[in-house]
Amino acid sequence: MSVRYAWNRRGAVAVVAVASVALFVAGCGADEKPPTNKPTSTTTAPPESSSTAQGSQTAVEPTEILAVLKGKDGVDLTITSAERDAGGFLTVKGALKNTSERSLALPGQIRGDETEVMKHGNSLGGATLIDSVGKKRYYVLRDTDGRPLTTTGLDILPAGETAAVFMQFPAPPATTTEVSFQLPTFEPATLKLS
């Protein structure tokens, strides 16, 4: 066993080597405060957790598709969730994908035709939910400045690229388990609510 000491600003660093295993121990000086950021722990932990998260997302994704809506020129909207929350909202999440071989400008119709929404650029503000049992249509919510509570800044989608999207609506009554989702220039789809 060999022990070597090296001094730096934070104190002593001891490196202990046993056979082929190396163990690093960092200590703080008695008169210094412990550092708030420890580079050794933050540089090793994130790559492991991010690769684990990516692996689990890939494995789960296919089972979470609620609907795939075909749009113009090879743009698809895949809806992966339609969930109610305790605040009385329903959030629809998914992804727009350009399945064509060229970059596409997303159509302006997807933002809807309301003046307040149009002032805030291209978005999914034109999306609606239709409750055929309750005979109601639900529009994307807006904030106090008229901005739609949905993904905004949707302009050009490069070939083969995907953009994650969300839309927030008032939640239909708890007795409503299914709604029709509509977005201008896309086919309608039926969504089961959770």
mmCIF file of C-alpha atoms in Angstrom:
data_model
loop_
_atom_site.group_PDB
_atom_site.id
_atom_site.type_symbol
_atom_site.label_atom_id
_atom_site.label_comp_id
_atom_site.label_asym_id
_atom_site.label_seq_id
_atom_site.Cartn_x
_atom_site.Cartn_y
_atom_site.Cartn_z
ATOM 1 C CA MET A 1 0.000 0.000 0.000
ATOM 2 C CA SER A 2 1.303 3.467 -0.839
ATOM 3 C CA VAL A 3 -0.018 6.811 0.359
ATOM 4 C CA ARG A 4 0.751 10.117 -1.351
ATOM 5 C CA TYR A 5 -0.357 13.573 -0.238
ATOM 6 C CA ALA A 6 -0.892 16.608 -2.447
ATOM 7 C CA TRP A 7 -1.800 20.055 -1.204
ATOM 8 C CA ASN A 8 -4.197 22.423 -2.929
ATOM 9 C CA ARG A 9 -6.390 25.390 -1.942
ATOM 10 C CA ARG A 10 -8.999 23.244 -0.219
ATOM 11 C CA GLY A 11 -6.712 21.145 1.903
ATOM 12 C CA ALA A 12 -5.077 17.797 1.609
ATOM 13 C CA VAL A 13 -5.964 15.227 -0.982
ATOM 14 C CA ALA A 14 -4.850 11.737 -0.161
ATOM 15 C CA VAL A 15 -4.566 9.122 -2.833
ATOM 16 C CA VAL A 16 -4.527 5.564 -1.604
ATOM 17 C CA ALA A 17 -3.765 2.791 -4.067
ATOM 18 C CA VAL A 18 -4.425 -0.840 -3.227
ATOM 19 C CA ALA A 19 -3.625 -3.341 -6.043
ATOM 20 C CA SER A 20 -5.542 -2.035 -9.071
ATOM 21 C CA VAL A 21 -8.176 -0.102 -7.104
ATOM 22 C CA ALA A 22 -7.612 3.578 -6.415
ATOM 23 C CA LEU A 23 -9.519 5.402 -3.733
ATOM 24 C CA PHE A 24 -9.633 9.195 -3.650
ATOM 25 C CA VAL A 25 -10.357 11.025 -0.438
ATOM 26 C CA ALA A 26 -10.705 14.791 -0.284
ATOM 27 C CA GLY A 27 -10.388 16.652 2.975
ATOM 28 C CA CYS A 28 -10.960 20.248 3.929
ATOM 29 C CA GLY A 29 -8.543 22.430 5.853
ATOM 30 C CA ALA A 30 -9.490 23.214 9.436
ATOM 31 C CA ASP A 31 -9.620 26.946 8.800
ATOM 32 C CA GLU A 32 -11.558 26.790 5.508
ATOM 33 C CA LYS A 33 -15.286 26.346 4.945
ATOM 34 C CA PRO A 34 -16.265 23.221 2.981
ATOM 35 C CA PRO A 35 -16.813 24.034 -0.697
ATOM 36 C CA THR A 36 -20.429 24.259 -1.826
ATOM 37 C CA ASN A 37 -19.649 22.639 -5.179
ATOM 38 C CA LYS A 38 -17.705 19.391 -5.093
ATOM 39 C CA PRO A 39 -16.450 18.789 -8.631
ATOM 40 C CA THR A 40 -15.676 15.116 -8.024
ATOM 41 C CA SER A 41 -19.263 14.234 -7.086
ATOM 42 C CA THR A 42 -20.994 16.413 -9.691
ATOM 43 C CA THR A 43 -18.845 15.303 -12.595
ATOM 44 C CA THR A 44 -19.510 11.612 -12.063
ATOM 45 C CA ALA A 45 -23.193 11.581 -11.008
ATOM 46 C CA PRO A 46 -24.993 13.417 -13.878
ATOM 47 C CA PRO A 47 -23.747 11.239 -16.756
ATOM 48 C CA GLU A 48 -24.942 8.098 -14.953
ATOM 49 C CA SER A 49 -28.364 9.517 -14.089
ATOM 50 C CA SER A 50 -28.953 11.076 -17.525
ATOM 51 C CA SER A 51 -28.062 7.886 -19.369
ATOM 52 C CA THR A 52 -30.362 5.932 -17.059
ATOM 53 C CA ALA A 53 -33.198 8.381 -17.672
ATOM 54 C CA GLN A 54 -32.707 8.262 -21.433
ATOM 55 C CA GLY A 55 -32.689 4.487 -21.400
ATOM 56 C CA SER A 56 -35.959 4.309 -19.441
ATOM 57 C CA GLN A 57 -37.646 6.893 -21.696
ATOM 58 C CA THR A 58 -36.742 4.912 -24.794
ATOM 59 C CA ALA A 59 -38.137 1.724 -23.292
ATOM 60 C CA VAL A 60 -41.428 3.330 -22.152
ATOM 61 C CA GLU A 61 -42.214 5.658 -25.088
ATOM 62 C CA PRO A 62 -43.993 3.221 -27.449
ATOM 63 C CA THR A 63 -46.572 2.206 -24.806
ATOM 64 C CA GLU A 64 -47.481 5.825 -24.013
ATOM 65 C CA ILE A 65 -48.745 6.918 -27.433
ATOM 66 C CA LEU A 66 -52.405 7.957 -27.225
ATOM 67 C CA ALA A 67 -52.756 9.164 -30.821
ATOM 68 C CA VAL A 68 -50.821 10.128 -33.937
ATOM 69 C CA LEU A 69 -52.360 12.931 -35.996
ATOM 70 C CA LYS A 70 -51.251 13.414 -39.590
ATOM 71 C CA GLY A 71 -50.742 16.987 -40.703
ATOM 72 C CA LYS A 72 -49.813 18.753 -43.926
ATOM 73 C CA ASP A 73 -46.589 18.036 -45.830
ATOM 74 C CA GLY A 74 -45.403 15.216 -43.554
ATOM 75 C CA VAL A 75 -45.713 16.788 -40.096
ATOM 76 C CA ASP A 76 -47.131 14.400 -37.474
ATOM 77 C CA LEU A 77 -48.348 15.212 -33.972
ATOM 78 C CA THR A 78 -47.893 12.324 -31.546
ATOM 79 C CA ILE A 79 -49.863 12.730 -28.307
ATOM 80 C CA THR A 80 -48.355 10.880 -25.350
ATOM 81 C CA SER A 81 -50.492 12.075 -22.411
ATOM 82 C CA ALA A 82 -53.732 13.846 -21.535
ATOM 83 C CA GLU A 83 -53.738 14.254 -17.764
ATOM 84 C CA ARG A 84 -55.950 16.133 -15.332
ATOM 85 C CA ASP A 85 -54.382 17.867 -12.367
ATOM 86 C CA ALA A 86 -55.748 18.944 -8.990
ATOM 87 C CA GLY A 87 -56.064 22.580 -10.123
ATOM 88 C CA GLY A 88 -58.840 21.798 -12.612
ATOM 89 C CA PHE A 89 -56.635 21.748 -15.718
ATOM 90 C CA LEU A 90 -56.013 19.153 -18.399
ATOM 91 C CA THR A 91 -52.526 19.088 -19.926
ATOM 92 C CA VAL A 92 -51.949 17.414 -23.277
ATOM 93 C CA LYS A 93 -48.309 16.557 -24.100
ATOM 94 C CA GLY A 94 -46.688 15.170 -27.192
ATOM 95 C CA ALA A 95 -44.294 15.909 -30.035
ATOM 96 C CA LEU A 96 -44.400 17.393 -33.519
ATOM 97 C CA LYS A 97 -42.235 15.477 -35.981
ATOM 98 C CA ASN A 98 -41.199 16.412 -39.510
ATOM 99 C CA THR A 99 -41.263 13.091 -41.373
ATOM 100 C CA SER A 100 -40.349 14.697 -44.709
ATOM 101 C CA GLU A 101 -36.882 15.120 -46.208
ATOM 102 C CA ARG A 102 -36.915 18.926 -46.139
ATOM 103 C CA SER A 103 -37.332 21.666 -43.551
ATOM 104 C CA LEU A 104 -40.931 22.780 -43.158
ATOM 105 C CA ALA A 105 -42.546 25.974 -41.950
ATOM 106 C CA LEU A 106 -45.349 25.036 -39.587
ATOM 107 C CA PRO A 107 -48.676 26.444 -40.787
ATOM 108 C CA GLY A 108 -49.903 29.624 -39.112
ATOM 109 C CA GLN A 109 -53.401 28.105 -38.762
ATOM 110 C CA ILE A 110 -52.233 25.985 -35.807
ATOM 111 C CA ARG A 111 -52.197 29.097 -33.607
ATOM 112 C CA GLY A 112 -55.900 29.724 -34.252
ATOM 113 C CA ASP A 113 -57.540 32.937 -35.383
ATOM 114 C CA GLU A 114 -58.080 34.821 -32.122
ATOM 115 C CA THR A 115 -56.466 38.259 -32.223
ATOM 116 C CA GLU A 116 -54.964 38.009 -28.709
ATOM 117 C CA VAL A 117 -53.302 34.651 -29.466
ATOM 118 C CA MET A 118 -52.048 35.731 -32.896
ATOM 119 C CA LYS A 119 -50.147 38.648 -31.310
ATOM 120 C CA HIS A 120 -47.864 36.172 -29.510
ATOM 121 C CA GLY A 121 -46.485 34.335 -32.545
ATOM 122 C CA ASN A 122 -46.868 30.798 -33.797
ATOM 123 C CA SER A 123 -48.148 28.363 -31.170
ATOM 124 C CA LEU A 124 -50.647 25.535 -30.755
ATOM 125 C CA GLY A 125 -53.269 28.029 -29.548
ATOM 126 C CA GLY A 126 -55.781 26.783 -32.125
ATOM 127 C CA ALA A 127 -56.121 23.372 -30.452
ATOM 128 C CA THR A 128 -59.522 22.426 -29.019
ATOM 129 C CA LEU A 129 -61.060 19.531 -27.107
ATOM 130 C CA ILE A 130 -64.646 18.492 -27.798
ATOM 131 C CA ASP A 131 -66.698 16.695 -25.162
ATOM 132 C CA SER A 132 -69.508 15.214 -27.242
ATOM 133 C CA VAL A 133 -71.344 13.822 -24.186
ATOM 134 C CA GLY A 134 -71.296 17.161 -22.309
ATOM 135 C CA LYS A 135 -71.692 19.060 -25.603
ATOM 136 C CA LYS A 136 -68.818 21.460 -24.836
ATOM 137 C CA ARG A 137 -65.759 22.718 -26.672
ATOM 138 C CA TYR A 138 -62.638 23.573 -24.644
ATOM 139 C CA TYR A 139 -60.012 26.034 -25.924
ATOM 140 C CA VAL A 140 -56.357 26.337 -24.912
ATOM 141 C CA LEU A 141 -56.121 28.488 -21.778
ATOM 142 C CA ARG A 142 -54.614 31.999 -21.941
ATOM 143 C CA ASP A 143 -52.724 33.975 -19.329
ATOM 144 C CA THR A 144 -53.720 37.512 -18.317
ATOM 145 C CA ASP A 145 -51.724 38.972 -21.241
ATOM 146 C CA GLY A 146 -53.513 36.771 -23.792
ATOM 147 C CA ARG A 147 -50.587 34.357 -24.295
ATOM 148 C CA PRO A 148 -51.777 30.789 -24.853
ATOM 149 C CA LEU A 149 -50.688 28.203 -22.277
ATOM 150 C CA THR A 150 -49.028 26.047 -24.880
ATOM 151 C CA THR A 151 -45.734 25.645 -26.680
ATOM 152 C CA THR A 152 -44.864 28.834 -28.572
ATOM 153 C CA GLY A 153 -42.171 29.870 -31.057
ATOM 154 C CA LEU A 154 -43.014 27.086 -33.488
ATOM 155 C CA ASP A 155 -41.775 28.178 -36.900
ATOM 156 C CA ILE A 156 -39.416 25.941 -38.896
ATOM 157 C CA LEU A 157 -39.053 22.219 -38.201
ATOM 158 C CA PRO A 158 -35.967 20.720 -39.905
ATOM 159 C CA ALA A 159 -36.231 17.398 -41.767
ATOM 160 C CA GLY A 160 -36.474 14.446 -39.393
ATOM 161 C CA GLU A 161 -36.539 16.675 -36.288
ATOM 162 C CA THR A 162 -38.965 16.434 -33.372
ATOM 163 C CA ALA A 163 -40.198 19.235 -31.082
ATOM 164 C CA ALA A 164 -41.796 18.472 -27.700
ATOM 165 C CA VAL A 165 -45.114 20.305 -27.230
ATOM 166 C CA PHE A 166 -47.810 20.821 -24.611
ATOM 167 C CA MET A 167 -51.250 22.442 -24.421
ATOM 168 C CA GLN A 168 -53.259 23.253 -21.297
ATOM 169 C CA PHE A 169 -57.069 23.270 -21.242
ATOM 170 C CA PRO A 170 -59.787 23.609 -18.601
ATOM 171 C CA ALA A 171 -60.489 20.044 -17.417
ATOM 172 C CA PRO A 172 -63.787 18.515 -18.511
ATOM 173 C CA PRO A 173 -65.958 17.003 -15.734
ATOM 174 C CA ALA A 174 -64.612 13.845 -14.066
ATOM 175 C CA THR A 175 -67.396 11.854 -15.737
ATOM 176 C CA THR A 176 -65.907 12.670 -19.162
ATOM 177 C CA THR A 177 -63.403 9.940 -19.998
ATOM 178 C CA GLU A 178 -62.912 10.680 -23.703
ATOM 179 C CA VAL A 179 -62.628 13.820 -25.821
ATOM 180 C CA SER A 180 -62.000 14.610 -29.461
ATOM 181 C CA PHE A 181 -58.760 16.563 -29.974
ATOM 182 C CA GLN A 182 -58.592 18.959 -32.911
ATOM 183 C CA LEU A 183 -55.758 21.115 -34.233
ATOM 184 C CA PRO A 184 -56.130 23.087 -37.500
ATOM 185 C CA THR A 185 -54.482 21.347 -40.520
ATOM 186 C CA PHE A 186 -54.261 18.009 -38.604
ATOM 187 C CA GLU A 187 -56.627 15.030 -38.557
ATOM 188 C CA PRO A 188 -58.794 14.881 -35.406
ATOM 189 C CA ALA A 189 -58.224 12.152 -32.810
ATOM 190 C CA THR A 190 -60.020 10.681 -29.818
ATOM 191 C CA LEU A 191 -58.112 10.887 -26.519
ATOM 192 C CA LYS A 192 -58.723 8.870 -23.373
ATOM 193 C CA LEU A 193 -58.285 11.093 -20.319
ATOM 194 C CA SER A 194 -56.384 10.080 -17.188
#
